[in-house]
Every structure is written in structure tokens, then in C-alpha cells.
PDB file of C-alpha atoms and ligand atoms in Angstrom:
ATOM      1  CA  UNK A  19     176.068 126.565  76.765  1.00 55.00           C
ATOM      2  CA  UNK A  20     175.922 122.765  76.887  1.00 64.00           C
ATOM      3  CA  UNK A  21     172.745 123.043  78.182  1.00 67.00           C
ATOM      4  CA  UNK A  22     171.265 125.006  75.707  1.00 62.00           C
ATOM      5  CA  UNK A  23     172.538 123.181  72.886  1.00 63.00           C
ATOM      6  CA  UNK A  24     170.942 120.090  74.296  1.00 61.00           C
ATOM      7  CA  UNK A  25     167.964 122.069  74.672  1.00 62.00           C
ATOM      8  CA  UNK A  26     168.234 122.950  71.270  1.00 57.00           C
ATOM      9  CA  UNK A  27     168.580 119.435  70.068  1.00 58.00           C
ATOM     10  CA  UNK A  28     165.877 118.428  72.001  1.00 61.00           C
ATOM     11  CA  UNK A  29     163.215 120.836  70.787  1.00 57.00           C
ATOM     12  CA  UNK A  30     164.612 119.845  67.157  1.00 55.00           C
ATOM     13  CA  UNK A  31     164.036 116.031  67.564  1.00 55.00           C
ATOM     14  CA  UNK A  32     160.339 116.866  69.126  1.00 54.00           C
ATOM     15  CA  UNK A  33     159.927 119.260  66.144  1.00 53.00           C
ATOM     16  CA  UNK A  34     160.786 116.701  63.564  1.00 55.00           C
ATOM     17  CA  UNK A  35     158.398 113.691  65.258  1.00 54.00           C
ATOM     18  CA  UNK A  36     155.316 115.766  65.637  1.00 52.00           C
ATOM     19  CA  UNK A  37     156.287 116.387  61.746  1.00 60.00           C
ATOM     20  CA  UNK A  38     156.258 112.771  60.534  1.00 74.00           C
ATOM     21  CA  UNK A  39     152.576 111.410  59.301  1.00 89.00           C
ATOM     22  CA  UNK A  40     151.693 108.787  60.883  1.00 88.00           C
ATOM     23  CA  UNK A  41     150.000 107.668  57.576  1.00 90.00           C
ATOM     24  CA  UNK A  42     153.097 107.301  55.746  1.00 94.00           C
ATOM     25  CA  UNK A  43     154.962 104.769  55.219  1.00 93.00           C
ATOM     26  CA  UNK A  44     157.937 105.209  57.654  1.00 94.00           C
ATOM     27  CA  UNK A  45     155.653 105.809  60.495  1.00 95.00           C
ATOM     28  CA  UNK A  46     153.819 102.595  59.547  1.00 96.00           C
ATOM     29  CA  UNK A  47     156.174 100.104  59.668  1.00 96.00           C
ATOM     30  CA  UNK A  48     157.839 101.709  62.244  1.00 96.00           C
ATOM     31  CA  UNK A  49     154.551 100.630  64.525  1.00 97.00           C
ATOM     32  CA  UNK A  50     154.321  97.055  63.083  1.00 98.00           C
ATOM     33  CA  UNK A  51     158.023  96.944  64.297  1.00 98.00           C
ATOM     34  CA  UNK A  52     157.557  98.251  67.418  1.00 98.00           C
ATOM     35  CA  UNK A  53     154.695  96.063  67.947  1.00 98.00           C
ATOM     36  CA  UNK A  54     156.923  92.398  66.477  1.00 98.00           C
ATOM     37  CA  UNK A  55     159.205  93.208  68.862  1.00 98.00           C
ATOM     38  CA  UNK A  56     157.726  93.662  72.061  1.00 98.00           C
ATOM     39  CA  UNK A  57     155.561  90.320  70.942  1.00 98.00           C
ATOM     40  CA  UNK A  58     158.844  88.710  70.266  1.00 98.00           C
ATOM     41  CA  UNK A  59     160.394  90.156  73.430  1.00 98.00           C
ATOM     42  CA  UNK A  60     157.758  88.505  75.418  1.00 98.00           C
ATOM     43  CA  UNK A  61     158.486  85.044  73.479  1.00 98.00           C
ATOM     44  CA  UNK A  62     162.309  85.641  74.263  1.00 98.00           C
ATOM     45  CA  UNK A  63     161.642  86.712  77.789  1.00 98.00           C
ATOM     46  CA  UNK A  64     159.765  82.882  78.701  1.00 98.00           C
ATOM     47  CA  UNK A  65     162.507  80.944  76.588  1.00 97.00           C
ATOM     48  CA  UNK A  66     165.667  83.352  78.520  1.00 96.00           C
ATOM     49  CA  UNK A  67     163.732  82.507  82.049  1.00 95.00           C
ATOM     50  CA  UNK A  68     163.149  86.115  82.506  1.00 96.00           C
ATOM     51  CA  UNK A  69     159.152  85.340  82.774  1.00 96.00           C
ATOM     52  CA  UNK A  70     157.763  81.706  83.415  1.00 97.00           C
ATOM     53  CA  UNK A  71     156.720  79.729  80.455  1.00 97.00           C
ATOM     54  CA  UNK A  72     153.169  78.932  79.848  1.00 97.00           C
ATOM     55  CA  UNK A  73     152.723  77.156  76.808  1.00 97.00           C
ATOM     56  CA  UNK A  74     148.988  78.730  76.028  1.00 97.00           C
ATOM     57  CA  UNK A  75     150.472  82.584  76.123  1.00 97.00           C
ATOM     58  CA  UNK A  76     153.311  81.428  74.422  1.00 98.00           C
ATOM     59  CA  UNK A  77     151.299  80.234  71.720  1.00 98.00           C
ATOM     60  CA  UNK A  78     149.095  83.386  71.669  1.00 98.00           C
ATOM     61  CA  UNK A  79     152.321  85.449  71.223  1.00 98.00           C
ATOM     62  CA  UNK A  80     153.757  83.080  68.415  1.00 98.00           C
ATOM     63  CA  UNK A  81     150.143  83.403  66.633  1.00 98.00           C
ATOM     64  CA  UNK A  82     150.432  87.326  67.249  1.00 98.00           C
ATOM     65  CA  UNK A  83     153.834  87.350  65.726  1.00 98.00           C
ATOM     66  CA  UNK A  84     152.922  85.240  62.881  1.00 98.00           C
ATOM     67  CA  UNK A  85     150.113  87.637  61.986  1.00 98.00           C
ATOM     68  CA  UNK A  86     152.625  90.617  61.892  1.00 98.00           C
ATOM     69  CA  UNK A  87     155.160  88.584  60.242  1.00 98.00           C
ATOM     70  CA  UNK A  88     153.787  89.889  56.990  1.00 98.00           C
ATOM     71  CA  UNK A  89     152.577  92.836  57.977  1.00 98.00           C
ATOM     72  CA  UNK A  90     154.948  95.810  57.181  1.00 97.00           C
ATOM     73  CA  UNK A  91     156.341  94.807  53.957  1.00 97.00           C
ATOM     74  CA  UNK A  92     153.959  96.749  52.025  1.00 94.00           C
ATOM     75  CA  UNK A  93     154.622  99.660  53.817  1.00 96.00           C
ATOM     76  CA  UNK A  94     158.386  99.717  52.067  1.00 95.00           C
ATOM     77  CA  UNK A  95     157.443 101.308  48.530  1.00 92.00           C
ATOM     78  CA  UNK A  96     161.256 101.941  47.731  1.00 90.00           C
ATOM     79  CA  UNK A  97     161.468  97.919  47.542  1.00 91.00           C
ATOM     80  CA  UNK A  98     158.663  97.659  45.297  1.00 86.00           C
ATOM     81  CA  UNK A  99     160.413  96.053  41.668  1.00 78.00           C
ATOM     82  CA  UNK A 100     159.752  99.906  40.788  1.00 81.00           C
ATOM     83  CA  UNK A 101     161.004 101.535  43.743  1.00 77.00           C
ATOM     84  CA  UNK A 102     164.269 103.295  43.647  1.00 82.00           C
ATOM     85  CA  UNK A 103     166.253 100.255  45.613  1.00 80.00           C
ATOM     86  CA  UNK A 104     164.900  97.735  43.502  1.00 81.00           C
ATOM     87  CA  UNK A 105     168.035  96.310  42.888  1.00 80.00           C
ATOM     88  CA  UNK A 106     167.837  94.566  46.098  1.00 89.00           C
ATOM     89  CA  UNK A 107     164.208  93.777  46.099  1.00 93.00           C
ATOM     90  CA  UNK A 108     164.588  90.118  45.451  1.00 93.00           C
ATOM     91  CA  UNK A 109     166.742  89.840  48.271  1.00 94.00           C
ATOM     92  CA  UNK A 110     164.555  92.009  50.695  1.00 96.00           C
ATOM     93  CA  UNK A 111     161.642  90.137  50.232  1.00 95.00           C
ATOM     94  CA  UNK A 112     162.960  87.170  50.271  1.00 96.00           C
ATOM     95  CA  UNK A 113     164.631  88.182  53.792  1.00 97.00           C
ATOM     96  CA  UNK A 114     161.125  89.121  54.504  1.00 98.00           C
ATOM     97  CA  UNK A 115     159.931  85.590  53.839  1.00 98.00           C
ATOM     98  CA  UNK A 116     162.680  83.750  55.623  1.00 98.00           C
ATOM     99  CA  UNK A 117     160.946  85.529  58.857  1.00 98.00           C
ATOM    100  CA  UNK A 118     157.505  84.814  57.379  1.00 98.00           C
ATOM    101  CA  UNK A 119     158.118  81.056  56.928  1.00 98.00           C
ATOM    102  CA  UNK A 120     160.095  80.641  60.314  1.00 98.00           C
ATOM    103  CA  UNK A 121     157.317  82.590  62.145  1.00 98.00           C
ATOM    104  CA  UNK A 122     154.387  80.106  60.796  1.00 98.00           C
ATOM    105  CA  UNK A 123     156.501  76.855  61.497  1.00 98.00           C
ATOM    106  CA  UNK A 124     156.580  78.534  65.397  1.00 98.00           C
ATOM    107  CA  UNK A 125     153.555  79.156  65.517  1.00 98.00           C
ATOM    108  CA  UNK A 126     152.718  75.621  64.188  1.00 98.00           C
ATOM    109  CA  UNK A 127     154.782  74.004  66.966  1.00 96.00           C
ATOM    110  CA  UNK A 128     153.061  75.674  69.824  1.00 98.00           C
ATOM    111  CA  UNK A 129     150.061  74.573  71.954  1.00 96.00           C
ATOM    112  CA  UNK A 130     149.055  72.694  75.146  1.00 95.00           C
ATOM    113  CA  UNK A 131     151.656  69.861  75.958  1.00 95.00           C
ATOM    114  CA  UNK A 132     154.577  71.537  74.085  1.00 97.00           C
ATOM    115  CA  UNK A 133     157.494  72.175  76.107  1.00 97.00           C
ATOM    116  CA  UNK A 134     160.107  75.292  75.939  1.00 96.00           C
ATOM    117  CA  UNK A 135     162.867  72.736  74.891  1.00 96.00           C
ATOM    118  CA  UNK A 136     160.081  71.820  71.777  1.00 96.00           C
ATOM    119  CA  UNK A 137     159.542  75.799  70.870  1.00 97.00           C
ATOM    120  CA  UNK A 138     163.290  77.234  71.345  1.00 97.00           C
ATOM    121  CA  UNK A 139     165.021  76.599  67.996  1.00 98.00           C
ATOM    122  CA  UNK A 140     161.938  77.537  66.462  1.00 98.00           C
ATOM    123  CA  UNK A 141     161.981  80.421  67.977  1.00 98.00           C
ATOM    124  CA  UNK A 142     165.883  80.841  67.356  1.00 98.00           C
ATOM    125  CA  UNK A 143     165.063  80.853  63.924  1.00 98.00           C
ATOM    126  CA  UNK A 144     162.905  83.570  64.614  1.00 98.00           C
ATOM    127  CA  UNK A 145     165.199  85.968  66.340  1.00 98.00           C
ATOM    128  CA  UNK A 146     167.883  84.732  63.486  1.00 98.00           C
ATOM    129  CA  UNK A 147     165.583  85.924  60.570  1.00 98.00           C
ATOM    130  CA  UNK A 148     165.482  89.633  62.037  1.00 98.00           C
ATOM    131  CA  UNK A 149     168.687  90.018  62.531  1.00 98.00           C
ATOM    132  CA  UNK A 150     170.005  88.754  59.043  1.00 97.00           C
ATOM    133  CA  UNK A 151     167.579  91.107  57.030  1.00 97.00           C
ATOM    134  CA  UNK A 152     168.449  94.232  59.581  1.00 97.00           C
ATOM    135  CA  UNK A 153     172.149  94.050  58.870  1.00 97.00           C
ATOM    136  CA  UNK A 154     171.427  93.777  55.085  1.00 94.00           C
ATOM    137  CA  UNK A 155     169.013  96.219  55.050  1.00 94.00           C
ATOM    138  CA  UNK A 156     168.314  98.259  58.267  1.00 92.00           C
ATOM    139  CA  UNK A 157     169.785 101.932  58.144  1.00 83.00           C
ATOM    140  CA  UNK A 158     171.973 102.594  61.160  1.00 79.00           C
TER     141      UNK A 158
HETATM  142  C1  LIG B 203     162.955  91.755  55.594  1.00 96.33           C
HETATM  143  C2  LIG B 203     163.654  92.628  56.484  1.00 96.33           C
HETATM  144  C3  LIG B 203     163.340  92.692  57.956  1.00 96.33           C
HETATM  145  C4  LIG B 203     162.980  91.673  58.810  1.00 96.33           C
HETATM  146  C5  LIG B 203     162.818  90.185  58.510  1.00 96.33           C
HETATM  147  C6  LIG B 203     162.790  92.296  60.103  1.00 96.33           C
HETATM  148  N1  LIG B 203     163.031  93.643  60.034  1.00 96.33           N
HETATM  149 FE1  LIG B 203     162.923  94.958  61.568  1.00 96.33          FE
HETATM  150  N2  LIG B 203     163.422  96.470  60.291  1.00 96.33           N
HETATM  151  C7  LIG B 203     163.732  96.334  58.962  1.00 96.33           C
HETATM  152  C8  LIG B 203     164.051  97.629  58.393  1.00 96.33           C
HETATM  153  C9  LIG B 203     164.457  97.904  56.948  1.00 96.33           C
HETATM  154  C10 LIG B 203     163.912  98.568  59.432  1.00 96.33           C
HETATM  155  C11 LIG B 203     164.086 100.096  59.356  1.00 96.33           C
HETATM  156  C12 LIG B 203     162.695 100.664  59.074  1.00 96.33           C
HETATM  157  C13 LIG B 203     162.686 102.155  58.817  1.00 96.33           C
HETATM  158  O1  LIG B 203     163.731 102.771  58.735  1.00 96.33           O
HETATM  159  O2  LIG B 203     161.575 102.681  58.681  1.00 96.33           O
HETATM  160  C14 LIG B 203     163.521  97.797  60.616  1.00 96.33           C
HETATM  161  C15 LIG B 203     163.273  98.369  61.855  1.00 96.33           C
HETATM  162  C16 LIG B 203     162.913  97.660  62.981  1.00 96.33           C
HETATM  163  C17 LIG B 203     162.670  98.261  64.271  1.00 96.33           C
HETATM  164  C18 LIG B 203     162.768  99.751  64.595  1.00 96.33           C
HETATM  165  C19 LIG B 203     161.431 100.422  64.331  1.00 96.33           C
HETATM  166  C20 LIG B 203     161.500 101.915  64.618  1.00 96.33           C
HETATM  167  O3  LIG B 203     160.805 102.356  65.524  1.00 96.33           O
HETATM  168  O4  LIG B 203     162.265 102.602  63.945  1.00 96.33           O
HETATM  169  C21 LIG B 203     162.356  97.251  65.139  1.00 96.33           C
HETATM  170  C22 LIG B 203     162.028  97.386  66.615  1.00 96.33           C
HETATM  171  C23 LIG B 203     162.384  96.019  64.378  1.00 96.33           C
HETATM  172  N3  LIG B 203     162.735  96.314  63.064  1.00 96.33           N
HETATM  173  C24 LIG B 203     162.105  94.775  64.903  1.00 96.33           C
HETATM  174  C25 LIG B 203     162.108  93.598  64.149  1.00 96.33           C
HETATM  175  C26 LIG B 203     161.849  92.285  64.722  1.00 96.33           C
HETATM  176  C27 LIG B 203     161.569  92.016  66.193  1.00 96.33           C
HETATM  177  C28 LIG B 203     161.929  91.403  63.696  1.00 96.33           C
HETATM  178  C29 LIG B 203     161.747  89.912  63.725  1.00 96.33           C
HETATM  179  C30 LIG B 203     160.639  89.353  64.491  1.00 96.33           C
HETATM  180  C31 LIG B 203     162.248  92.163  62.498  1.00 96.33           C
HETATM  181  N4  LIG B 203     162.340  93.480  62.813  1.00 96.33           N
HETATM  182  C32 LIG B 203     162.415  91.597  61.257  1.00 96.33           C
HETATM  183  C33 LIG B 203     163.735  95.169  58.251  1.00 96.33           C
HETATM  184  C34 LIG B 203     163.388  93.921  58.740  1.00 96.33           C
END
């Protein structure tokens, strides 16, 4: 009986993802997340010693990340200042360009010759900017 129910759920979540467009705007950000955060994953994973740290790929990643940094924002009409949330547009896009700003002054302090100890709080402020505009505004 378990089973089945699982089964059941299953074929229901499969069902509902075959549904979604992937022109609309859900799906979109969704992939501009998805790609930020395996970029930023591979940032985190040289600073955390879980990879080795090359200062050319890390600056190809913090360029990468920079570019998406301002990418799915447009893709969230219910923030627009006529959207049905926007009472807290001001403060959405402004989270939005607390990650902007932090991900351009990362990207500006990466190249040949610059160390991990020169990129880490930059990147701190990085990781910090995603996780103060998810628990504002990310649905659980
Ligand atoms: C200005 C707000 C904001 C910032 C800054 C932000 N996010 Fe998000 N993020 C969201 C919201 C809102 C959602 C939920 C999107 C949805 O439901 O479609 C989300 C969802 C996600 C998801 C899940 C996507 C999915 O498949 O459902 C990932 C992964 C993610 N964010 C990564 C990041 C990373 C990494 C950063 C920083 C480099 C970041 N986000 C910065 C607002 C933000």
C-alpha cells in the first residue's frame, strides 16, 4: 500500500514537471538559479579546499557569476511595481542588487597574482547576499 502511494506520488510529481513551460517564468529563473549555483559552488568548492585554487578558473567562474548576477530578475513579474507583491518590490530588488554589486566587486578582485586569502570575503559577501534575499523572499 506504501508502495503504491509512493508510486502514486511519484507519477504525480513527473506529471506536474513535464506540465511546467519551460518558457515561463518559473521555469526560467529556476535555470538561471540552477546555473548561479553550481558556478558559485565551484567558487566555494576552491575557497573550502574541496578543489585546488587556480586563480585564472576562479576568475572565469566569478566573471560567469557576475554575468548571471542580473540575470533572473526579470523573470519575477509578480515583483514588477505592478505585480501583485509589489509591496515588497523595493526591497526585492534591492536584495537583488546587494548580490549584483557584491558579485562585480568579486569579479573585479580576481585575476593572475591574486591569492584565495585576497578573493574570500569577497566571495563571503557573495554567498551572504543569497542567503539574505532567500529567507526574505524564497518560498519554502
Ligand atoms: C533577490 C533575491 C535573490 C537572490 C539575491 C538570490 N536568490 Fe536564489 N532564489 C530567489 C527566489 C525568490 C527563489 C525561488 C524561485 C522560484 O520559486 O521560482 C530562488 C531560488 C533559488 C534556487 C532554486 C531554483 C529551483 O530550481 O527551484 C537556487 C539553486 C538559488 N536560488 C540559488 C541562488 C544563489 C546561488 C544565489 C547567489 C549567488 C541566489 N540564489 C541569490 C531569490 C534570490
Amino acid at each position: 500500500m506504501t508502495r503504491f502511494a509512493l508510486a502514486l506520488i511519484a507519477a504525480a510529481l513527473l506529471a506536474g514537471c513535464s506540465k511546467t513551460d519551460p518558457d515561463s517564468p518559473g521555469a526560467q529563473r529556476q535555470a538561471i538559479f540552477k546555473d548561479m549555483l553550481r558556478t558559485s559552488e565551484a567558487l566555494g568548492g576552491m575557497i573550502r579546499g574541496r578543489s585546488s585554487y587556480d586563480a585564472a578558473s576562479f576568475q572565469a567562474g566569478a566573471l560567469k557569476l557576475k554575468a548571471l548576477a542580473s540575470a533572473p530578475w526579470s523573470h519575477f513579474p509578480e515583483f514588477d511595481a505592478s505585480g501583485p507583491s509589489s509591496a515588497g518590490a523595493a526591497d526585492f530588488h534591492a536584495a537583488a542588487q546587494k548580490l549584483e554589486s557584491a558579485a562585480t566587486q568579486l569579479a573585479a578582485q580576481t585575476g593572475t597574482g591574486v591569492t584565495m586569502a585576497d578573493v574570500r570575503p569577497h566571495f563571503a559577501a557573495v554567498e551572504e547576499s543569497c542567503t539574505a534575499c532567500h529567507k526574505q523572499f524564497r518560498p519554502e
